[in-house]
Amino acid sequence: MMEFLTQCRGIVGDAYVLDAPADMAPFLTDWRGRFTGKALAVLRPGSVEQVAALVRACAEHRVALVPQGGNTGLVLGSVPDASGAQVVLSLVRLNSIRQVDPVNRTMTVDAGCILQQIQEAAAAEGCLFPLSLAAEGSCTIGGNLSTNAGGTAVLRYGNTRELCLGLEVVTPQGEIWSGLRGLRKDNTGYDLRDLFIGAEGTLGIITGAVLKLYPQPKASITALAALPSPADALQLLVLMQDHCGSSLTGFELMSRYCLALVAEQFPQLPKPFAEPHPQYVLLELSSSESEQHAVGLLEHAIGAALERGVINDAVVATSVAQSAGLWQLREHIPLAQAKAGKNIKHDISLPVSRIADFIAVTGPRLETAFPGCQLVCFGHLGDGNLHYNVAPPVGISNEDFLDNQDKVNRVVHDSVVSFGGSISAEHGIGALKRGELAHYKSAVELNMMRAIKAALDPLGIMNPGKIL
Amino acid sequence: MMEFLTQCRGIVGDAYVLDAPADMAPFLTDWRGRFTGKALAVLRPGSVEQVAALVRACAEHRVALVPQGGNTGLVLGSVPDASGAQVVLSLVRLNSIRQVDPVNRTMTVDAGCILQQIQEAAAAEGCLFPLSLAAEGSCTIGGNLSTNAGGTAVLRYGNTRELCLGLEVVTPQGEIWSGLRGLRKDNTGYDLRDLFIGAEGTLGIITGAVLKLYPQPKASITALAALPSPADALQLLVLMQDHCGSSLTGFELMSRYCLALVAEQFPQLPKPFAEPHPQYVLLELSSSESEQHAVGLLEHAIGAALERGVINDAVVATSVAQSAGLWQLREHIPLAQAKAGKNIKHDISLPVSRIADFIAVTGPRLETAFPGCQLVCFGHLGDGNLHYNVAPPVGISNEDFLDNQDKVNRVVHDSVVSFGGSISAEHGIGALKRGELAHYKSAVELNMMRAIKAALDPLGIMNPGKIL
């Protein structure tokens, strides 16, 4: 392995091959601090050509590599295993915005660009790059692409997959595939782009991308609706989409328990309603025309919802500060959970039409298995995506309850699958959910995935132990 | 082969194994009548299980098969070769709408459903299935998916790829992959769905799909703008998108020559302007609110365009009949071309921002090589997709001019590629453009495609001779 490291130093320079434990440490522990791996070295290339040369060295010496962006993943996809035989290949030095084309509404970027940097570069040209998620100040676009990240704008703009037109990829053979096309239509053979998107670095290393931009909306307006039940939230969704079409840019469900938890942990945040309600929906409308247009549209739709008895009450934000306050309620749910102690998390999706039934059925199943357990259920209802977290009953410690993780997962995921849902909506599989994937996917699908993996990465050096 | 056919008859019944020449004829000639292949038989399964059993029989006997839907493809992708050793596997008997879910805004369909049948079933539930193209009365959704069809609604709703959430596929081993998920978010492993979409039946047979539906717009309004140049058309596109956002649902460029050709061949159609202009753009706006809203939005945007001198003139349709009349101008361009005689067609795409430069550069190159040749240039400008057709100079017969096909292709495609464009925007590769694909794609990309093909279809029985 000395020869391998010498070769790597020759490629990127001594300063960019880290092998001292203190230097490597920040690259070895996952974002939530649940696992710390070991690595032979951390490699920090400064160009696509260096990435390719490093991969060729890895292939030659049969060294497995773990591509890493901002290391903000939630499923242990970007940290090495415990063997100490893998290298981390960090992409963060590839951080140039290569080009912004406001007429084509595209942007060409390095994989290591921070998401927020991309949002800002788009805004500077009067455009919107819609991908938005909690880690946007730290995560890289390469990681977003490799995990097909979701976030809060999927309802209108889609997942990261839908925001990408072209890719540049270093293959497991250390070749560079230049697929940086800025085209809305291109039917010339197999869709390799979408194969690499969401592959979590197991088929190749994304080094650059062409992203789709949108016109900046002229105005956005936020409201919070109070509702009797998840079924009413579904009715509200249909009503809002029928009234507002693609102007509806946010639709987030939060249960009474979620907002109670936020109020308890963050008493300084706004309390929009005097009395509690069973469910809440945070609504966001964006208009390409004017604030007046957005307000009129929202008030008209909310009026119709009140009239039909779909909602109990609603508050509409009348200032940017009020709007931010309403979003803070939503964003503070995970933070309030963290302050209250660890719980068992699920990132699931369902056909939107099945969500109310799923919630109605799954809660009692958990209650039967774990009497008194607390459900923290919130999420991107418009996308069918719930963050369905289970906290311990009063009187049981969080640590003790975590011992039930596998059993709780089985109850929740069995229910998800019975409703035609997914056990990973937006976080991916990584090493964390690999067992769950093997448990739930059909043999036909797993065999096709394995055949593709073997065909593109016959040496098995690309992020082994993730997904498959 | 007798044994193979006996086996097929056992699977689908005698009536659905056609081997008499007269019975097979409709399945052997392509839509434009350019090529007639031969087949061992035409197989017409009536269920997914029968498709799977037929594929297993093909695999056992090493018989190559050509999946076929409505056989409306334009690149010889759905007809057999001249060997007589292949079978056509027609999907048209699989034609049930399996389910419509208006809350999830999805529809589950058999691959053999006709596109128009799907549009109508969506409309019956108050929803829109936006895919729309000239062959919609004959083409099947399985063919649309296998070629990732484009059409006139891509600007707002995307290609067929973007309209599909899940697939059911019979693999080259004759297994059934049930990937019929109606989920907006699902990050559980490799994106097999998008690998089969656009693969033109070379990796497996799509037998069913979950499609995305949208709310029906409340109103649509059409206008025709007259402009000095393609560069002005690009400025108009940016201006319209900034003003109207996703309400802009159509943006079609037509040159002066195109409309002159239509006027000559179809004198009964409307003539919106007294004097000719260098370029025209057909605009369509849709509103989720009201006709009044659509009209206001369009008039405001057109006013701004006139004020800035981006357009010379515009007519706004004030009735459904007028709107249909304007669309007829666009739709009659290919028909007028056909009446005028055969020409050399290109289905190309470019970064939207490069279109004016492409047009400016490529015309003179063709003029140099083929003095007096006539350009019929029109298309979905908002998607960067041009139908760039070359007709013979006056005095040269269409047949004689067609002998120059390869040379004309080379001039046009070289120019397309130099601007970062695609040689097949929405029609695919099939057998027709296989040579062009091999000429222009990088070795890295071709090798990855071949590796995937070999991994999923090691016997090479799925539509051989297409794409690769």
mmCIF file of C-alpha atoms in Angstrom, chain A residues 210-355:
data_model
loop_
_atom_site.group_PDB
_atom_site.id
_atom_site.type_symbol
_atom_site.label_atom_id
_atom_site.label_comp_id
_atom_site.label_asym_id
_atom_site.label_seq_id
_atom_site.Cartn_x
_atom_site.Cartn_y
_atom_site.Cartn_z
ATOM 1 C CA VAL A 210 -25.501 20.775 -15.833
ATOM 2 C CA LEU A 211 -28.374 21.978 -13.657
ATOM 3 C CA LYS A 212 -31.761 23.372 -14.661
ATOM 4 C CA LEU A 213 -32.628 26.909 -13.590
ATOM 5 C CA TYR A 214 -36.052 28.524 -13.375
ATOM 6 C CA PRO A 215 -37.296 32.094 -13.454
ATOM 7 C CA GLN A 216 -37.301 33.620 -9.976
ATOM 8 C CA PRO A 217 -40.872 33.857 -8.688
ATOM 9 C CA LYS A 218 -41.929 37.466 -8.164
ATOM 10 C CA ALA A 219 -43.532 36.698 -4.811
ATOM 11 C CA SER A 220 -44.126 33.889 -2.337
ATOM 12 C CA ILE A 221 -46.715 33.750 0.377
ATOM 13 C CA THR A 222 -47.120 31.352 3.274
ATOM 14 C CA ALA A 223 -50.086 30.241 5.320
ATOM 15 C CA LEU A 224 -50.779 27.767 8.084
ATOM 16 C CA ALA A 225 -54.026 25.835 8.021
ATOM 17 C CA ALA A 226 -55.509 23.881 10.929
ATOM 18 C CA LEU A 227 -57.402 20.700 10.039
ATOM 19 C CA PRO A 228 -59.366 17.899 11.645
ATOM 20 C CA SER A 229 -57.423 14.979 10.103
ATOM 21 C CA PRO A 230 -54.865 13.754 7.549
ATOM 22 C CA ALA A 231 -57.773 12.879 5.244
ATOM 23 C CA ASP A 232 -58.782 16.546 5.256
ATOM 24 C CA ALA A 233 -55.188 17.464 4.450
ATOM 25 C CA LEU A 234 -55.442 15.317 1.312
ATOM 26 C CA GLN A 235 -58.671 17.029 0.335
ATOM 27 C CA LEU A 236 -56.988 20.379 0.868
ATOM 28 C CA LEU A 237 -54.092 19.311 -1.358
ATOM 29 C CA VAL A 238 -56.415 18.419 -4.233
ATOM 30 C CA LEU A 239 -58.364 21.647 -3.778
ATOM 31 C CA MET A 240 -55.210 23.784 -3.685
ATOM 32 C CA GLN A 241 -53.761 22.128 -6.783
ATOM 33 C CA ASP A 242 -57.021 22.531 -8.672
ATOM 34 C CA HIS A 243 -57.176 26.218 -7.735
ATOM 35 C CA CYS A 244 -53.519 27.139 -7.951
ATOM 36 C CA GLY A 245 -51.844 24.625 -10.286
ATOM 37 C CA SER A 246 -48.099 24.908 -10.203
ATOM 38 C CA SER A 247 -48.247 28.042 -8.059
ATOM 39 C CA LEU A 248 -48.514 25.721 -5.070
ATOM 40 C CA THR A 249 -44.865 25.335 -4.094
ATOM 41 C CA GLY A 250 -45.099 23.966 -0.553
ATOM 42 C CA PHE A 251 -47.467 21.643 1.296
ATOM 43 C CA GLU A 252 -46.103 20.351 4.589
ATOM 44 C CA LEU A 253 -48.082 18.275 7.091
ATOM 45 C CA MET A 254 -47.437 18.546 10.837
ATOM 46 C CA SER A 255 -49.351 16.760 13.580
ATOM 47 C CA ARG A 256 -50.541 18.362 16.814
ATOM 48 C CA TYR A 257 -47.830 16.458 18.683
ATOM 49 C CA CYS A 258 -45.136 17.952 16.402
ATOM 50 C CA LEU A 259 -46.113 21.544 17.096
ATOM 51 C CA ALA A 260 -46.576 20.824 20.799
ATOM 52 C CA LEU A 261 -43.014 19.491 20.867
ATOM 53 C CA VAL A 262 -41.739 22.610 19.104
ATOM 54 C CA ALA A 263 -43.651 24.875 21.514
ATOM 55 C CA GLU A 264 -42.197 22.996 24.468
ATOM 56 C CA GLN A 265 -38.595 23.072 23.266
ATOM 57 C CA PHE A 266 -38.653 26.495 21.576
ATOM 58 C CA PRO A 267 -41.162 28.636 23.508
ATOM 59 C CA GLN A 268 -39.942 31.789 21.721
ATOM 60 C CA LEU A 269 -41.396 30.680 18.359
ATOM 61 C CA PRO A 270 -44.827 31.921 17.192
ATOM 62 C CA LYS A 271 -48.013 30.173 18.294
ATOM 63 C CA PRO A 272 -50.374 30.847 15.402
ATOM 64 C CA PHE A 273 -53.550 29.389 16.941
ATOM 65 C CA ALA A 274 -54.985 29.919 20.412
ATOM 66 C CA GLU A 275 -56.272 26.340 20.615
ATOM 67 C CA PRO A 276 -54.535 23.203 19.354
ATOM 68 C CA HIS A 277 -55.823 21.321 16.311
ATOM 69 C CA PRO A 278 -55.290 17.684 15.296
ATOM 70 C CA GLN A 279 -53.281 18.506 12.137
ATOM 71 C CA TYR A 280 -51.630 21.476 10.477
ATOM 72 C CA VAL A 281 -50.577 22.164 6.916
ATOM 73 C CA LEU A 282 -47.968 24.751 5.996
ATOM 74 C CA LEU A 283 -48.841 26.119 2.563
ATOM 75 C CA GLU A 284 -46.585 28.092 0.245
ATOM 76 C CA LEU A 285 -47.726 29.770 -2.951
ATOM 77 C CA SER A 286 -45.389 31.391 -5.459
ATOM 78 C CA SER A 287 -46.394 33.704 -8.251
ATOM 79 C CA SER A 288 -44.532 34.577 -11.425
ATOM 80 C CA GLU A 289 -46.639 37.749 -11.543
ATOM 81 C CA SER A 290 -46.920 39.724 -8.317
ATOM 82 C CA GLU A 291 -47.457 39.558 -4.581
ATOM 83 C CA GLN A 292 -51.001 40.783 -5.115
ATOM 84 C CA HIS A 293 -51.621 37.846 -7.429
ATOM 85 C CA ALA A 294 -50.235 35.350 -4.914
ATOM 86 C CA VAL A 295 -52.309 36.797 -2.062
ATOM 87 C CA GLY A 296 -55.497 36.813 -4.134
ATOM 88 C CA LEU A 297 -54.960 33.223 -5.245
ATOM 89 C CA LEU A 298 -54.230 31.995 -1.740
ATOM 90 C CA GLU A 299 -57.133 33.794 -0.120
ATOM 91 C CA HIS A 300 -59.520 32.513 -2.754
ATOM 92 C CA ALA A 301 -58.376 28.912 -2.262
ATOM 93 C CA ILE A 302 -58.438 29.146 1.529
ATOM 94 C CA GLY A 303 -61.905 30.670 1.346
ATOM 95 C CA ALA A 304 -63.088 27.682 -0.692
ATOM 96 C CA ALA A 305 -61.485 25.258 1.773
ATOM 97 C CA LEU A 306 -63.157 26.947 4.758
ATOM 98 C CA GLU A 307 -66.489 26.942 2.971
ATOM 99 C CA ARG A 308 -66.289 23.213 2.297
ATOM 100 C CA GLY A 309 -65.244 22.505 5.887
ATOM 101 C CA VAL A 310 -61.918 21.020 4.808
ATOM 102 C CA ILE A 311 -60.038 23.244 7.239
ATOM 103 C CA ASN A 312 -60.907 24.563 10.696
ATOM 104 C CA ASP A 313 -58.924 27.765 10.545
ATOM 105 C CA ALA A 314 -55.998 29.421 8.769
ATOM 106 C CA VAL A 315 -53.497 32.218 9.236
ATOM 107 C CA VAL A 316 -51.896 33.916 6.251
ATOM 108 C CA ALA A 317 -48.494 35.531 6.749
ATOM 109 C CA THR A 318 -48.708 39.238 5.981
ATOM 110 C CA SER A 319 -44.965 39.915 6.081
ATOM 111 C CA VAL A 320 -41.708 38.205 5.229
ATOM 112 C CA ALA A 321 -41.013 37.911 8.957
ATOM 113 C CA GLN A 322 -44.330 36.181 9.609
ATOM 114 C CA SER A 323 -43.726 33.859 6.691
ATOM 115 C CA ALA A 324 -40.293 32.982 8.052
ATOM 116 C CA GLY A 325 -41.887 32.380 11.454
ATOM 117 C CA LEU A 326 -44.290 29.836 10.016
ATOM 118 C CA TRP A 327 -41.498 28.014 8.184
ATOM 119 C CA GLN A 328 -39.483 28.025 11.441
ATOM 120 C CA LEU A 329 -42.205 25.954 13.075
ATOM 121 C CA ARG A 330 -41.730 23.320 10.392
ATOM 122 C CA GLU A 331 -37.947 23.484 10.424
ATOM 123 C CA HIS A 332 -37.750 23.263 14.206
ATOM 124 C CA ILE A 333 -39.515 19.908 14.413
ATOM 125 C CA PRO A 334 -36.296 17.889 13.882
ATOM 126 C CA LEU A 335 -34.433 20.240 16.208
ATOM 127 C CA ALA A 336 -37.096 19.881 18.904
ATOM 128 C CA GLN A 337 -36.899 16.112 18.526
ATOM 129 C CA ALA A 338 -33.130 16.202 18.911
ATOM 130 C CA LYS A 339 -33.458 18.248 22.115
ATOM 131 C CA ALA A 340 -36.074 15.841 23.447
ATOM 132 C CA GLY A 341 -33.746 12.875 22.858
ATOM 133 C CA LYS A 342 -32.988 10.271 20.223
ATOM 134 C CA ASN A 343 -35.821 8.493 18.470
ATOM 135 C CA ILE A 344 -36.310 5.981 15.695
ATOM 136 C CA LYS A 345 -36.578 7.744 12.351
ATOM 137 C CA HIS A 346 -38.167 6.714 9.077
ATOM 138 C CA ASP A 347 -37.948 8.524 5.766
ATOM 139 C CA ILE A 348 -40.846 6.991 3.900
ATOM 140 C CA SER A 349 -43.056 7.764 0.944
ATOM 141 C CA LEU A 350 -46.509 6.613 -0.075
ATOM 142 C CA PRO A 351 -48.934 7.218 -2.882
ATOM 143 C CA VAL A 352 -50.398 10.542 -1.759
ATOM 144 C CA SER A 353 -53.903 9.064 -1.791
ATOM 145 C CA ARG A 354 -52.906 6.374 0.749
ATOM 146 C CA ILE A 355 -51.340 8.612 3.378
#
